[in-house]
Each structure stands twice: as structure tokens, then as C-alpha cells.
């Protein structure tokens, strides 16, 4: 597993969201082209259910990463020694902590974007 202080964490949440976005609409297009459900089934059909499961799995993964980062932030705050010099205040995060703060925010934003992209699956018929 990638270190929570690795700089790749700054973009990984949005990369996962972008891959989900492509998989969502590619899966929708392919399933509608080859295995279209009847229109009478409405929004509750196997295509929407499968894509909703994908949506929830990706959202839970992103929220797990955000929770993991937040837990590490809380641990580093407890164990961080006070600095004796006045150049850096104890409230200013170091570079690894800053990376972790931003990564947690990006994971939460990506999780919200994933849920927003999955919202039409609950309301709309997939193949029109």
C-alpha cells in the first residue's frame, strides 16, 4: 500500500474517480449495445444495479482512503513534538502532513463526485 505521505496521494483520488467515470459510461454503452434491458423495467434493472454496485464500491474505497489519512493526521498531531525554535509554529504542518491533509480532501471530493455521477442510475432508464 502506498505511503499516506507519498506525493502521488495528491492526485490518486481524482485518478480513481476518472477511471470510475470511464468505466461507468463504457459499461453503460456496452451493456446497452449488446444486452439492453426492456424499457418496461424502468430504472430498476440489472444494468443500473450493476453500475450502482460499482459506484458504491468505488465510493467506499475512496472514503476508506480518506479515513485512513485522517487517522494518520490525528496520530501525527498527538506524537508531534513541539518545536523549540520560533521559525516554525506547532500549528503549521510539515510537507508530509500537508500532503496528507490535501490527499484526505481530494479523496472526499472524489467520493462525492462518484456519488453524484451515480445518482442518475437511481432515477433514469439506462437505454433509451
Coordinates of C-alpha atoms in Angstrom, one line a residue:
X1 CA 0.0 0.0 0.0
X2 CA 1.2 3.5 -0.9
X3 CA 2.5 5.6 2.0
X4 CA 0.0 8.3 3.1
X5 CA 2.8 10.9 2.7
X6 CA 3.7 10.0 -0.9
X7 CA 3.1 12.9 -3.3
X8 CA 1.1 10.6 -5.6
X9 CA -1.7 10.7 -2.9
X10 CA -2.4 14.3 -4.0
X11 CA -3.9 13.1 -7.3
X12 CA -4.8 9.5 -6.7
X13 CA -8.3 10.2 -5.6
X14 CA -9.2 12.0 -8.8
X15 CA -7.4 9.4 -10.9
X16 CA -9.6 6.7 -9.3
X17 CA -12.7 8.9 -9.9
X18 CA -11.7 9.4 -13.6
X19 CA -11.2 5.7 -14.1
X20 CA -14.6 5.1 -12.5
X21 CA -16.2 7.7 -14.8
X22 CA -14.8 6.0 -17.9
X23 CA -15.8 2.5 -16.6
X24 CA -19.3 3.7 -15.8
X25 CA -20.1 5.2 -19.2
X26 CA -18.2 2.5 -21.1
X27 CA -20.1 -0.2 -19.2
X28 CA -23.4 1.6 -19.8
X29 CA -22.7 1.9 -23.5
X30 CA -21.6 -1.7 -24.0
X31 CA -24.4 -3.1 -22.0
X32 CA -27.0 -1.0 -23.9
X33 CA -25.5 -2.0 -27.2
X34 CA -25.4 -5.8 -26.6
X35 CA -27.6 -6.6 -23.6
X36 CA -30.3 -3.9 -23.4
X37 CA -32.9 -4.5 -20.7
X38 CA -36.5 -3.9 -21.7
X39 CA -37.8 -0.3 -21.3
X40 CA -40.7 -1.5 -19.1
X41 CA -38.3 -2.4 -16.3
X42 CA -37.7 1.3 -15.7
X43 CA -34.7 2.4 -13.7
X44 CA -34.7 -0.8 -11.6
X45 CA -32.9 -3.3 -13.9
X46 CA -29.7 -5.3 -13.9
X47 CA -27.6 -2.6 -15.7
X48 CA -28.4 0.1 -13.2
X49 CA -27.9 -2.3 -10.3
X50 CA -24.5 -3.5 -11.5
X51 CA -23.4 0.1 -12.1
X52 CA -24.7 1.2 -8.7
X53 CA -22.7 -1.6 -7.1
X54 CA -19.6 -0.3 -8.9
X55 CA -20.5 3.2 -7.7
X56 CA -20.8 2.1 -4.0
X57 CA -17.6 0.0 -4.2
X58 CA -15.5 2.9 -5.6
X59 CA -17.1 5.4 -3.1
X60 CA -16.3 3.1 -0.1
X61 CA -12.8 2.7 -1.3
X62 CA -12.3 6.4 -1.6
X63 CA -13.8 7.0 1.8
X64 CA -11.6 4.3 3.3
X65 CA -8.6 6.1 2.0
X66 CA -9.8 9.4 3.3
X67 CA -10.5 7.8 6.8
X68 CA -7.0 6.2 6.7
X69 CA -5.4 9.6 6.0
X70 CA -7.5 11.3 8.7
X71 CA -6.5 8.7 11.2
X72 CA -2.8 9.3 10.4
X73 CA -3.3 13.0 10.7
X74 CA -4.7 12.6 14.2
X75 CA -1.8 10.2 15.2
X76 CA 0.8 12.6 13.9
X77 CA -0.7 15.5 15.8
X78 CA -0.5 13.6 19.0
X79 CA 3.0 12.4 18.6
X80 CA 4.5 15.6 17.0
X81 CA 7.0 17.3 19.3
X82 CA 6.8 21.0 19.9
X83 CA 9.4 22.9 18.0
X84 CA 11.9 24.9 20.3
X85 CA 12.7 27.5 17.6
X86 CA 10.1 30.1 16.7
X87 CA 10.7 29.8 12.9
X88 CA 8.0 27.1 12.6
X89 CA 4.9 27.2 14.7
X90 CA 3.5 23.9 16.0
X91 CA 0.3 24.6 14.1
X92 CA 1.9 24.8 10.7
X93 CA 2.0 21.3 9.1
X94 CA 5.2 19.9 7.6
X95 CA 5.4 18.9 4.0
X96 CA 4.3 15.2 4.6
X97 CA 1.4 16.4 6.8
X98 CA 0.4 18.9 4.2
X99 CA 0.3 16.2 1.6
X100 CA -1.8 14.1 3.8
X101 CA -4.3 17.0 4.5
X102 CA -4.7 17.7 0.8
X103 CA -5.0 13.9 0.0
X104 CA -7.8 13.5 2.5
X105 CA -9.6 16.4 1.0
X106 CA -9.1 15.1 -2.5
X107 CA -10.4 11.6 -1.5
X108 CA -13.6 13.2 0.0
X109 CA -14.2 15.3 -3.1
X110 CA -13.7 12.3 -5.4
X111 CA -16.1 10.2 -3.3
X112 CA -18.7 13.0 -3.5
X113 CA -18.2 13.2 -7.3
X114 CA -18.6 9.4 -7.6
X115 CA -21.9 9.5 -5.8
X116 CA -23.1 12.5 -7.9
X117 CA -22.2 10.6 -11.1
X118 CA -24.0 7.5 -9.9
X119 CA -27.2 9.5 -9.0
X120 CA -28.8 9.2 -12.5
X121 CA -28.6 5.4 -12.1
X122 CA -31.3 5.6 -9.5
X123 CA -33.6 7.8 -11.5
X124 CA -33.2 7.2 -15.2
X125 CA -33.8 4.3 -17.6
X126 CA -30.3 3.3 -18.9
X127 CA -31.0 2.5 -22.5
X128 CA -33.4 4.9 -24.3

